[in-house]
CSV table of C-alpha atoms and ligand atoms in Angstrom, one decimal:
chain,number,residue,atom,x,y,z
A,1,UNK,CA,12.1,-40.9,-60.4
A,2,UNK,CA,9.2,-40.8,-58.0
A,3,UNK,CA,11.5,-42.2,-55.0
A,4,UNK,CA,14.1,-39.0,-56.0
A,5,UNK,CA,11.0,-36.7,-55.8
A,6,UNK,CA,10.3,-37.8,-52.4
A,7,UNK,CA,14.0,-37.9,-50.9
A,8,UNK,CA,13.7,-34.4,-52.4
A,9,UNK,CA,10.5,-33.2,-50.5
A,10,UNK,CA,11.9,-34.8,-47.2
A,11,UNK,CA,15.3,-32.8,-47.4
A,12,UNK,CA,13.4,-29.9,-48.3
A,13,UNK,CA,10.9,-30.3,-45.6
A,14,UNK,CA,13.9,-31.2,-43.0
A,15,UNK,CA,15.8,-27.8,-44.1
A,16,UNK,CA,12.9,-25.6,-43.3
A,17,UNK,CA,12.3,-27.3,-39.9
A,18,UNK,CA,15.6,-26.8,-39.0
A,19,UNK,CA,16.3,-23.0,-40.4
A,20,UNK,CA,12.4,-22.1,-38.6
A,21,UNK,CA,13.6,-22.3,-35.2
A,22,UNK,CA,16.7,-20.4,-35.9
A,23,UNK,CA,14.9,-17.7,-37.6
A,24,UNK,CA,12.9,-17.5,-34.6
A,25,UNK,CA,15.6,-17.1,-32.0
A,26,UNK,CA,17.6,-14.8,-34.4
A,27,UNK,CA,16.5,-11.5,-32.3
A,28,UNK,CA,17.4,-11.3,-29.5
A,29,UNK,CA,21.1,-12.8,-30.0
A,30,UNK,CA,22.3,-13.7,-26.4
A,31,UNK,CA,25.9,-13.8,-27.2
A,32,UNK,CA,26.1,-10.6,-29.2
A,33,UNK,CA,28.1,-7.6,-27.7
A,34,UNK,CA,26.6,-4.5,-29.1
A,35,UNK,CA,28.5,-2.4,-27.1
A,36,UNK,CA,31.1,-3.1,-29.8
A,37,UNK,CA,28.6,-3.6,-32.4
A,38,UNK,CA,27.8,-0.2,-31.6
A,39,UNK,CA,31.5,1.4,-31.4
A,40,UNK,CA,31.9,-0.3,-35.0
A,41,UNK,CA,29.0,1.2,-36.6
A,42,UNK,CA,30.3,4.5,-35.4
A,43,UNK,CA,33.7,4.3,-36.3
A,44,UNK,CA,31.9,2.9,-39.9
A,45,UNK,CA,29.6,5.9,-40.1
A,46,UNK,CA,32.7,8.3,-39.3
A,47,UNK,CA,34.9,7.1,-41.9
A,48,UNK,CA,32.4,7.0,-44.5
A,49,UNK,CA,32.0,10.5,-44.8
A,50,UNK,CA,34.8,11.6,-45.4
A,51,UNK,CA,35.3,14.4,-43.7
A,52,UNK,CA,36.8,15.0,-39.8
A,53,UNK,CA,34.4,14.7,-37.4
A,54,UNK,CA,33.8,18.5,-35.8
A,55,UNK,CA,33.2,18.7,-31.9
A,56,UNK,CA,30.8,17.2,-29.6
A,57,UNK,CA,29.2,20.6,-29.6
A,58,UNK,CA,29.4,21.8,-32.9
A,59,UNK,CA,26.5,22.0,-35.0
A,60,UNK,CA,28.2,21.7,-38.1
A,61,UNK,CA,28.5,17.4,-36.7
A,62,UNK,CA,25.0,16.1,-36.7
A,63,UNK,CA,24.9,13.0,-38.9
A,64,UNK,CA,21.5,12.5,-38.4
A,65,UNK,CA,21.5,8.3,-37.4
A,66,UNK,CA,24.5,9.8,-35.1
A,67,UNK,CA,23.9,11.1,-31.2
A,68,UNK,CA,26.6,13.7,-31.0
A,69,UNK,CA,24.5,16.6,-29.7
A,70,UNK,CA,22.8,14.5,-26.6
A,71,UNK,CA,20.0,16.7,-26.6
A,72,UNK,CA,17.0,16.8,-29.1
A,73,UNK,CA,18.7,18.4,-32.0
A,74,UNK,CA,17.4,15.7,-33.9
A,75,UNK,CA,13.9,16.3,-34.9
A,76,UNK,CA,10.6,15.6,-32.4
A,77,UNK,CA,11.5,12.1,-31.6
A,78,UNK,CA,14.7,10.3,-30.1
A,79,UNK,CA,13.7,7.4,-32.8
A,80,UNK,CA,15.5,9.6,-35.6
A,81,UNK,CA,18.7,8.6,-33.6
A,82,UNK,CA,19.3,5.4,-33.8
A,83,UNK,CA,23.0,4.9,-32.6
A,84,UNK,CA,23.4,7.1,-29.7
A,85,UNK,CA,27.1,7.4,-28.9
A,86,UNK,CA,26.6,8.3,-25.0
A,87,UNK,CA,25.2,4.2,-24.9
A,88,UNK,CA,28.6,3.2,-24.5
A,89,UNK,CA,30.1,5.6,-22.2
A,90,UNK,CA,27.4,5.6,-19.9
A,91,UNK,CA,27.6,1.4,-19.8
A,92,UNK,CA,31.4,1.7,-19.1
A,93,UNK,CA,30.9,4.3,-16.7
A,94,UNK,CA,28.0,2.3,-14.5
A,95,UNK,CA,29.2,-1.2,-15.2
A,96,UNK,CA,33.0,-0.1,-14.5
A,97,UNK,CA,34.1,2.4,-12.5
A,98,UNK,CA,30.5,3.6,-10.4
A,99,UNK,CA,30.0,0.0,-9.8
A,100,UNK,CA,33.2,-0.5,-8.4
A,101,UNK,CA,33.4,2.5,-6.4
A,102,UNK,CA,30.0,2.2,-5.3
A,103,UNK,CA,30.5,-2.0,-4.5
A,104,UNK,CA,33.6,-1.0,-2.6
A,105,UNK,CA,32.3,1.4,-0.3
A,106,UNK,CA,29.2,-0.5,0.7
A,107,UNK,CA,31.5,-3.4,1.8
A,108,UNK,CA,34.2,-0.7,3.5
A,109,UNK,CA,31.5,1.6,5.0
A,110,UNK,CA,29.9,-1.5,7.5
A,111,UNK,CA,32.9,-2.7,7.9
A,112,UNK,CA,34.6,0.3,9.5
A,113,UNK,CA,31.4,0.9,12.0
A,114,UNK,CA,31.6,-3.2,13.1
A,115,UNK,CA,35.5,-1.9,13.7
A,116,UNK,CA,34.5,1.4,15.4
A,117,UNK,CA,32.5,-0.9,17.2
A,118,UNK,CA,34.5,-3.3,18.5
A,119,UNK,CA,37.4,-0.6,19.4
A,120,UNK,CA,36.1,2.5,20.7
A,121,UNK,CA,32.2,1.2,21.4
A,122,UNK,CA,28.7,2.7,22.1
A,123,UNK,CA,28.0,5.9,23.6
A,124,UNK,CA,28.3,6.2,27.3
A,125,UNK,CA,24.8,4.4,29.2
A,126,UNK,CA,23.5,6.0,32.3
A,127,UNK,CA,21.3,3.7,34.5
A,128,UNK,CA,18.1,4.1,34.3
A,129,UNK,CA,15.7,6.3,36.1
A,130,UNK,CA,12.7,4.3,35.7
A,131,UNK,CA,11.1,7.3,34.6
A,132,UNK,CA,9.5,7.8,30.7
A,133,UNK,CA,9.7,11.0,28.9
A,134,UNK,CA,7.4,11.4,25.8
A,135,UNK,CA,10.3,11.6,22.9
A,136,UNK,CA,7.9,11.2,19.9
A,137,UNK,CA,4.5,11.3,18.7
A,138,UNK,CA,2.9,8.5,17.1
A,139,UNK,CA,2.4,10.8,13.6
A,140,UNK,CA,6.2,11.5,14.2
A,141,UNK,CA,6.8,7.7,14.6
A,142,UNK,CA,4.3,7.0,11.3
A,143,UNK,CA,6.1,9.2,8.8
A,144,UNK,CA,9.7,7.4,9.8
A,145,UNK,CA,9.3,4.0,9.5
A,146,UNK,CA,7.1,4.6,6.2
A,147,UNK,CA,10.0,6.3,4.9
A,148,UNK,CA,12.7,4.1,6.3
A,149,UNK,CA,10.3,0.8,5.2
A,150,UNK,CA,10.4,2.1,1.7
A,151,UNK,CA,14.5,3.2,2.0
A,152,UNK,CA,15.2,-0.3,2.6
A,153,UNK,CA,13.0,-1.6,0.1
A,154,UNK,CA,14.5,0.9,-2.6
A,155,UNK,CA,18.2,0.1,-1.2
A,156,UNK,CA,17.8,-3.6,-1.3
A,157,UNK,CA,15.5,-3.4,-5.1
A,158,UNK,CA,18.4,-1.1,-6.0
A,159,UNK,CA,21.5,-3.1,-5.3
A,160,UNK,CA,20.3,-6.0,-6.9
A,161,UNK,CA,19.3,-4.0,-10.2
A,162,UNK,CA,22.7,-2.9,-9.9
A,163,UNK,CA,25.2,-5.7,-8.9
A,164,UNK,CA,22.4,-8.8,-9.3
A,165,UNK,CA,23.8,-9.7,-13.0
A,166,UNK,CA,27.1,-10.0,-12.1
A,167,UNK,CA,26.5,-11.6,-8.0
A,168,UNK,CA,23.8,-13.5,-8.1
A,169,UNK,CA,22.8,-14.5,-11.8
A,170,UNK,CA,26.1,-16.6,-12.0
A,171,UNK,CA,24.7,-19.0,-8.9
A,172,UNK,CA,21.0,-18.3,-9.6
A,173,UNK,CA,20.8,-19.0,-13.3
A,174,UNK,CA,19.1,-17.1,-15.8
A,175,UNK,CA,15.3,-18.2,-14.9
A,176,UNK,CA,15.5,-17.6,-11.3
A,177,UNK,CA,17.2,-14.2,-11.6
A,178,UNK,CA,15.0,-13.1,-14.2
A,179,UNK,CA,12.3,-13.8,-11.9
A,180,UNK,CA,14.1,-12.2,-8.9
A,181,UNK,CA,15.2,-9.0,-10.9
A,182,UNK,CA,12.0,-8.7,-12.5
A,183,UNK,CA,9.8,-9.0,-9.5
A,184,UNK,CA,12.5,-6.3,-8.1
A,185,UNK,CA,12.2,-4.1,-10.5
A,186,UNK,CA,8.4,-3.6,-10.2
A,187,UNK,CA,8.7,-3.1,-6.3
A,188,UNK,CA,11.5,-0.6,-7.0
A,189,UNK,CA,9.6,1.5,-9.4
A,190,UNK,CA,6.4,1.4,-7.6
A,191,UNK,CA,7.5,2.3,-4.3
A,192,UNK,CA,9.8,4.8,-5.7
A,193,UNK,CA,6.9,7.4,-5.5
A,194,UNK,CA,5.8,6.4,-2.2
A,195,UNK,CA,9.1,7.6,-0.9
A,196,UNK,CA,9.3,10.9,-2.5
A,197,UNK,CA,6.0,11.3,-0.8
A,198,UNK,CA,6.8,10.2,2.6
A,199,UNK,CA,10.1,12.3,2.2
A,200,UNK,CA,8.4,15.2,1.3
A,201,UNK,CA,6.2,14.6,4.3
A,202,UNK,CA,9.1,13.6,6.8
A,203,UNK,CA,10.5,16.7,6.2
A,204,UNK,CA,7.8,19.0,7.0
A,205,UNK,CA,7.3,16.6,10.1
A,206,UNK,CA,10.7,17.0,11.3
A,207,UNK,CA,12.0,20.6,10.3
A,208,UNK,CA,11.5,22.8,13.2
A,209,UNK,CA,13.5,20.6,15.2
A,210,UNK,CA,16.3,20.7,13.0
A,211,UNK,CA,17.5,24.3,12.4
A,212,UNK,CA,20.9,25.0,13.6
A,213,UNK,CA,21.6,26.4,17.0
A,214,UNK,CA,24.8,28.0,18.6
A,215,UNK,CA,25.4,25.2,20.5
A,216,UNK,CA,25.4,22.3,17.8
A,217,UNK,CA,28.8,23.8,17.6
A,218,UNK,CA,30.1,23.1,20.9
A,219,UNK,CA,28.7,19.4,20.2
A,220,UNK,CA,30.5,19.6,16.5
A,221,UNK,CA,33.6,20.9,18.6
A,222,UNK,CA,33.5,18.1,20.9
A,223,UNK,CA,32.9,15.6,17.6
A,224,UNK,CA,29.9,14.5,19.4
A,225,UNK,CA,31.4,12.7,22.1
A,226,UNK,CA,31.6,9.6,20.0
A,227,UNK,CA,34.9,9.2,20.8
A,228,UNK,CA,35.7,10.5,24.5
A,229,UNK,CA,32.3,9.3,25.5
A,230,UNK,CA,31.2,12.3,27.4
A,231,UNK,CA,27.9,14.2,26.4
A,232,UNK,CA,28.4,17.5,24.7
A,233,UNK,CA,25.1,19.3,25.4
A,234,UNK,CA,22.2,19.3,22.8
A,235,UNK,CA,18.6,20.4,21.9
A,236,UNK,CA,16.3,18.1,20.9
A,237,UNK,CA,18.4,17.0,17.8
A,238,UNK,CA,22.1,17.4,18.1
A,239,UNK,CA,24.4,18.7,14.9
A,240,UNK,CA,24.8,15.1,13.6
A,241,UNK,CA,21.1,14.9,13.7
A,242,UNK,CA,20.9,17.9,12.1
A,243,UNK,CA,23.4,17.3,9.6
A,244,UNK,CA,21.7,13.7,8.6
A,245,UNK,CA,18.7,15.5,7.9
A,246,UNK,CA,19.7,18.4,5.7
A,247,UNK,CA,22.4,16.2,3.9
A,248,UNK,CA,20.5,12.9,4.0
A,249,UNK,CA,16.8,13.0,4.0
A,250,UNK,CA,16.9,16.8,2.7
A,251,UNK,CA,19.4,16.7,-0.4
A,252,UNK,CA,20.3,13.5,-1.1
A,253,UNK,CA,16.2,12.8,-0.8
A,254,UNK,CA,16.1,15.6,-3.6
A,255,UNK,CA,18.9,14.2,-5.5
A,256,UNK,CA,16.8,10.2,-5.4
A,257,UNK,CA,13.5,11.8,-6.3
A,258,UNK,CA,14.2,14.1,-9.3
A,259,UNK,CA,17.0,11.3,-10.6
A,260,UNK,CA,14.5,8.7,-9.8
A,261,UNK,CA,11.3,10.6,-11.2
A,262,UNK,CA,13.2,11.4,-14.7
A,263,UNK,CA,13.8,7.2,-14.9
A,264,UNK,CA,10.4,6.1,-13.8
A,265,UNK,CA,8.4,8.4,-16.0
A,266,UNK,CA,10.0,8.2,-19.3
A,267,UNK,CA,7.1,9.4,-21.5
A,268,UNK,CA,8.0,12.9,-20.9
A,269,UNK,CA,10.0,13.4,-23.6
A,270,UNK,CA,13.5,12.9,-22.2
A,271,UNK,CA,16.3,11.6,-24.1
A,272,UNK,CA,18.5,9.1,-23.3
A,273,UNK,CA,21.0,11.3,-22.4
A,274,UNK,CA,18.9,12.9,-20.3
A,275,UNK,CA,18.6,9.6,-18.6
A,276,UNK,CA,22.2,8.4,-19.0
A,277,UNK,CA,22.7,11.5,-16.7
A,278,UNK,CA,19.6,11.0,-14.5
A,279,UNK,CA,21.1,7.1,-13.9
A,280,UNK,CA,24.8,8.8,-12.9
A,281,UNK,CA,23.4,11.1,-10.1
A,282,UNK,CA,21.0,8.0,-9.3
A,283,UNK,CA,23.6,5.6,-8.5
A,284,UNK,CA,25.9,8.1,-7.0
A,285,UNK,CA,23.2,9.2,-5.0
A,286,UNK,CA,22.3,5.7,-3.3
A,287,UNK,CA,25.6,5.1,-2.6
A,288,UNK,CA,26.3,8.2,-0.4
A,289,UNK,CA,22.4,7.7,0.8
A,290,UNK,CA,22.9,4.3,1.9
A,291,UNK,CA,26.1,4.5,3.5
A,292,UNK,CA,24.9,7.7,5.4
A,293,UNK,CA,21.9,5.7,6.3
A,294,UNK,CA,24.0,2.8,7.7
A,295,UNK,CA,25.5,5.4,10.2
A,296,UNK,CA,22.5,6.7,10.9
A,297,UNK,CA,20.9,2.8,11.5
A,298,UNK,CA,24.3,2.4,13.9
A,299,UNK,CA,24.0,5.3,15.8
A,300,UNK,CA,20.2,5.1,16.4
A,301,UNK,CA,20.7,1.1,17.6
A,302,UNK,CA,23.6,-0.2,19.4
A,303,UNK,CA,25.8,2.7,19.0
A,304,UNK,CA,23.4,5.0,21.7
A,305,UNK,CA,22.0,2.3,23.7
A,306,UNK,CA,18.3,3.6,24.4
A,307,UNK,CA,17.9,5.6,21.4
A,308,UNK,CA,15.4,3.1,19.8
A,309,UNK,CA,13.3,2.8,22.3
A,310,UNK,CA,12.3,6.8,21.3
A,311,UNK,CA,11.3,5.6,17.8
A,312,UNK,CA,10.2,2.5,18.9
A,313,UNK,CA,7.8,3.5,21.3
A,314,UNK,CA,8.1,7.3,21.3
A,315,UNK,CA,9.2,7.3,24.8
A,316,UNK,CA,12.6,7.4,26.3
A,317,UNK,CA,14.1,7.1,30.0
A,318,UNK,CA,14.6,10.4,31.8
A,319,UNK,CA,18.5,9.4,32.6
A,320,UNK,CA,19.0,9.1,28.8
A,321,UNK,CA,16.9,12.5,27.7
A,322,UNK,CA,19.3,14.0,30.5
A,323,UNK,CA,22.7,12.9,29.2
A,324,UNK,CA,22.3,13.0,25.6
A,325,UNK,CA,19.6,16.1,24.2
A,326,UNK,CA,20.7,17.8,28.5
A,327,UNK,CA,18.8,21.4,26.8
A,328,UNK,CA,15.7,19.4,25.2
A,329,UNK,CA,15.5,17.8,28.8
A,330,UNK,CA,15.2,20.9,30.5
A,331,UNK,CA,12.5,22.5,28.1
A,332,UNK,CA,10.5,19.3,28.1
A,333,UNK,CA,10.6,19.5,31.8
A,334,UNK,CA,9.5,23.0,32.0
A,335,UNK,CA,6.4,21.9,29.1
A,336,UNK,CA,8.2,23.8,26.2
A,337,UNK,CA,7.7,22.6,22.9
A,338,UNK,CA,11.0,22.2,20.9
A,339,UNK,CA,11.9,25.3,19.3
A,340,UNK,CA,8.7,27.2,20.8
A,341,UNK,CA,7.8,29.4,23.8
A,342,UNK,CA,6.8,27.8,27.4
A,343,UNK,CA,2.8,27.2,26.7
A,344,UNK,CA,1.0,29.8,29.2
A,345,UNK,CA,0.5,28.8,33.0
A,346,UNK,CA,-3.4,28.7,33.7
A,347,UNK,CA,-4.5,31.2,35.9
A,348,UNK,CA,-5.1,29.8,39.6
A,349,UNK,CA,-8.2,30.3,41.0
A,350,UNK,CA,-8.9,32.8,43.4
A,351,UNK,CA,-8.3,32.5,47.3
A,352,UNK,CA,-11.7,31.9,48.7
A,353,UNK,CA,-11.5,34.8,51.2
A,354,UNK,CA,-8.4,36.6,49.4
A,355,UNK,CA,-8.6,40.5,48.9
A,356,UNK,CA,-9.8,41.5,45.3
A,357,UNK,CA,-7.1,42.9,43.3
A,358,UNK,CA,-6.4,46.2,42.7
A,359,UNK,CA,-7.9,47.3,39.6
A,360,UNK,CA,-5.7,48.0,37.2
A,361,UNK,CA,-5.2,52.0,36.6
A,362,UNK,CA,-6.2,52.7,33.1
A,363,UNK,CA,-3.1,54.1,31.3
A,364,UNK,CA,-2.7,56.8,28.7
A,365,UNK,CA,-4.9,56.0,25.0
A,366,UNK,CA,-2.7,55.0,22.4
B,401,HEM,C1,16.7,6.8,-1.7
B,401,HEM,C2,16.3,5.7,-2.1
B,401,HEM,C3,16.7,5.1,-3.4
B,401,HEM,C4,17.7,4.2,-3.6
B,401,HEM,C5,18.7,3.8,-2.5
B,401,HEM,C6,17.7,3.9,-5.0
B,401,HEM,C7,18.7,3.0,-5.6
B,401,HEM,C8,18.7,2.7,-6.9
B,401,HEM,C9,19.7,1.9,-7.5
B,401,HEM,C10,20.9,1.4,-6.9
B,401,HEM,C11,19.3,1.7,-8.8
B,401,HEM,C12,20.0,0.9,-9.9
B,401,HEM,C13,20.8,1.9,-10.8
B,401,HEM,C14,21.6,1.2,-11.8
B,401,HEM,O1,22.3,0.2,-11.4
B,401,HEM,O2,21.5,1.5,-13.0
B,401,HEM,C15,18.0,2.4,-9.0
B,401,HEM,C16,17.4,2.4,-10.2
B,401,HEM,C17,16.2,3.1,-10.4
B,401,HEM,N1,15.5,3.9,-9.5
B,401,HEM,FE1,16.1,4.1,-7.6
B,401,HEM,N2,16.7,4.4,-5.6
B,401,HEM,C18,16.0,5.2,-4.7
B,401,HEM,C19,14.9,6.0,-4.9
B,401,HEM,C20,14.2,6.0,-6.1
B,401,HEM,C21,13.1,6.8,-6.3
B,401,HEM,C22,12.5,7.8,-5.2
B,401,HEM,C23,12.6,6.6,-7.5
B,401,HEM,C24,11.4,7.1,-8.3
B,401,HEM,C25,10.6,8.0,-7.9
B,401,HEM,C26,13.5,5.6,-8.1
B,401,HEM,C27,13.4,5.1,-9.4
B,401,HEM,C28,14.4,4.3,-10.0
B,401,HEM,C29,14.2,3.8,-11.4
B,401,HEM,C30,13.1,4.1,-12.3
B,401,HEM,C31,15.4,3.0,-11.6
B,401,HEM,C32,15.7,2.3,-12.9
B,401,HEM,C33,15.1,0.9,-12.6
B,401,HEM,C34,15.0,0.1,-13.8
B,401,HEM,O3,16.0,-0.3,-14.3
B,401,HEM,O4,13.8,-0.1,-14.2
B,401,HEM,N3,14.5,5.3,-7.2
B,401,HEM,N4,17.7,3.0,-7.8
């Protein structure tokens, strides 16, 4: 009897050492799919009551535990929705079609310059006349790199919070990734305000020099002489200058910081949807950014041979001011800022023995 009572005790103990762990790694579940979870709870919810579910927009089709309204209609807190129908669009949407879009054009994009490349080539070089012309200032040259150091960071932190699970975690494992997309994720949301800052500040820095002229549109006409190699004249910036930074650094900058803002700095009340949507411009966003940013890279390096030298060292050869910003070249050779007057000519000092002017006749009172 006693021996029974003990095989008893030692199956009983063996059971609850064996069911402990499992009730420990219940939650989180690795191989459960709530995506359909989800779309089965709904479709659960639905049927149960009975009656046809009105429109997305119609008040009469708040079930309370159900999302159907997006925003706050339910109460002072997002926690009295607890299955939030946009969930599953917005994880088809990014994981499906945005990613693939978005994947294909940031292979297609570098592709087509290494093709442009190799078939039509750089812009036209002049030889060199040995002679430096100041390009940039050092506070000029400051507020780029900043905000292209921080671009690439967010680019690179981006695309890996994007496309890591399905690229790299396969080779990686989950340890390493989790490691790599964490550490990622912190640098992307730190330096996420950095570069709203410095863009804030680049603009500023740079937007006298970039309002329109009449003759960016001889240099639009002339498509920039990318093509025909020639060099359409230009101001300091020409039109694709221009364009790069009302489009790029201008709107798409908007676009990244008030998408990026809303995602970073959740404890403002915004609901998921609000974020769903927040996420859609996000992506779409760094897309267009970084492929635009890629052209931009292309042209400023081996596409214009010279041009980084300017932002390198804020100088630039004469020859090369001369053929590629021919207006800018003129100004900066008569002393005029760009965009402002010629600065005043200090008066010469008198001839030693020269006549004293005439004084000037006093002319009628205003
Ligand atoms: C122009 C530069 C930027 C690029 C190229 C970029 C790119 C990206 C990309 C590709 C994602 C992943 C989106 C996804 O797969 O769901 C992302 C997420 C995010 N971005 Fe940006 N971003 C930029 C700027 C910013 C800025 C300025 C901020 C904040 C001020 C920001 C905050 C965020 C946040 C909070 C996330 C979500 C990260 C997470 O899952 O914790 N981003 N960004």
């Amino acid at each position: 009897m006693r021996a029974n009572l003990s095989v008893l005790r030692a199956m009983l103990a063996l059971m609850v050492a064996l069911m402990l762990p499992s009730a420990f790694a219940a939650v989180p579940n690795n191989r459960a799919q709530p995506a359909y979870a989800e779309e089965q709870t709904m479709l659960q919810v639905e049927a149960d009551t009975q009656r046809g579910a009105p429109g997305l927009m119609s008040s009469q089709s708040g079930h309370v535990h159900m999302d159907r309204h997006y925003l706050g209609q339910y109460g002072d807190s997002e926690g009295n929705v607890i299955v939030q129908r946009g969930g599953n669009t917005w994880r088809y949407l990014r994981n499906g079609p945005m990613a693939a879009i978005a994947g294909t054009l940031l292979i297609v994009v570098p592709l087509l310059i290494v093709l442009f490349y190799n078939t039509v080539g750089p812009a036209r070089e002049e030889p060199r006349s040995g002679r430096k012309l100041q390009r940039f200032s050092r506070w000029d040259m400051q507020v780029h790199w900043a905000t292209a150091i921080s671009f690439i960071a967010l680019a690179i932190s981006g695309l890996v919070l994007t496309f890591g699970k399905k690229i790299m975690l396969p080779w990686m494992g989950h340890d390493a990734y989790s490691w790599v997309a964490y550490i990622l994720k912190y640098v992307h949301n730190f330096i996420g305000p950095l570069f709203v800052l410095c863009s804030v500040v680049m603009f500023f820095t740079f937007l006298r020099r970039n309002f329109f002229q009449r003759v960016d549109w001889q240099w639009v006409k002339e498509g920039g002489g990318l093509v025909s190699h020639k060099h359409p004249p230009a101001g300091y910036f020409n039109a694709g200058e221009k364009a790069w930074f009302w489009l790029g650094v201008t709107l798409l900058g908007l676009v990244m910081s008030i998408s990026g803002l809303v995602l970073n700095f959740v404890n403002f009340g915004q609901t998921r949807y609000v974020l769903q949507v927040a996420n859609y411009l996000h992506i779409i966003g760094a897309t267009f950014y970084i492929i635009a940013a890629m052209g931009h890279i292309y042209i400023g390096t081996w596409g214009t041979p010279g041009a980084y030298e300017a932002m390198r060292h804020g100088t630039v050869d004469e020859a090369w001011a001369k053929a590629h910003h021919s207006l800018w070249y003129e100004q900066a050779k008569q002393g005029i800022a760009p965009g402002g007057a010629p600065p005043p000519t200090p008066p010469s000092p008198p001839a030693p023995h020269a006549p004293a002017p005439p004084s000037p006749r006093p002319g009628p009172a205003h």
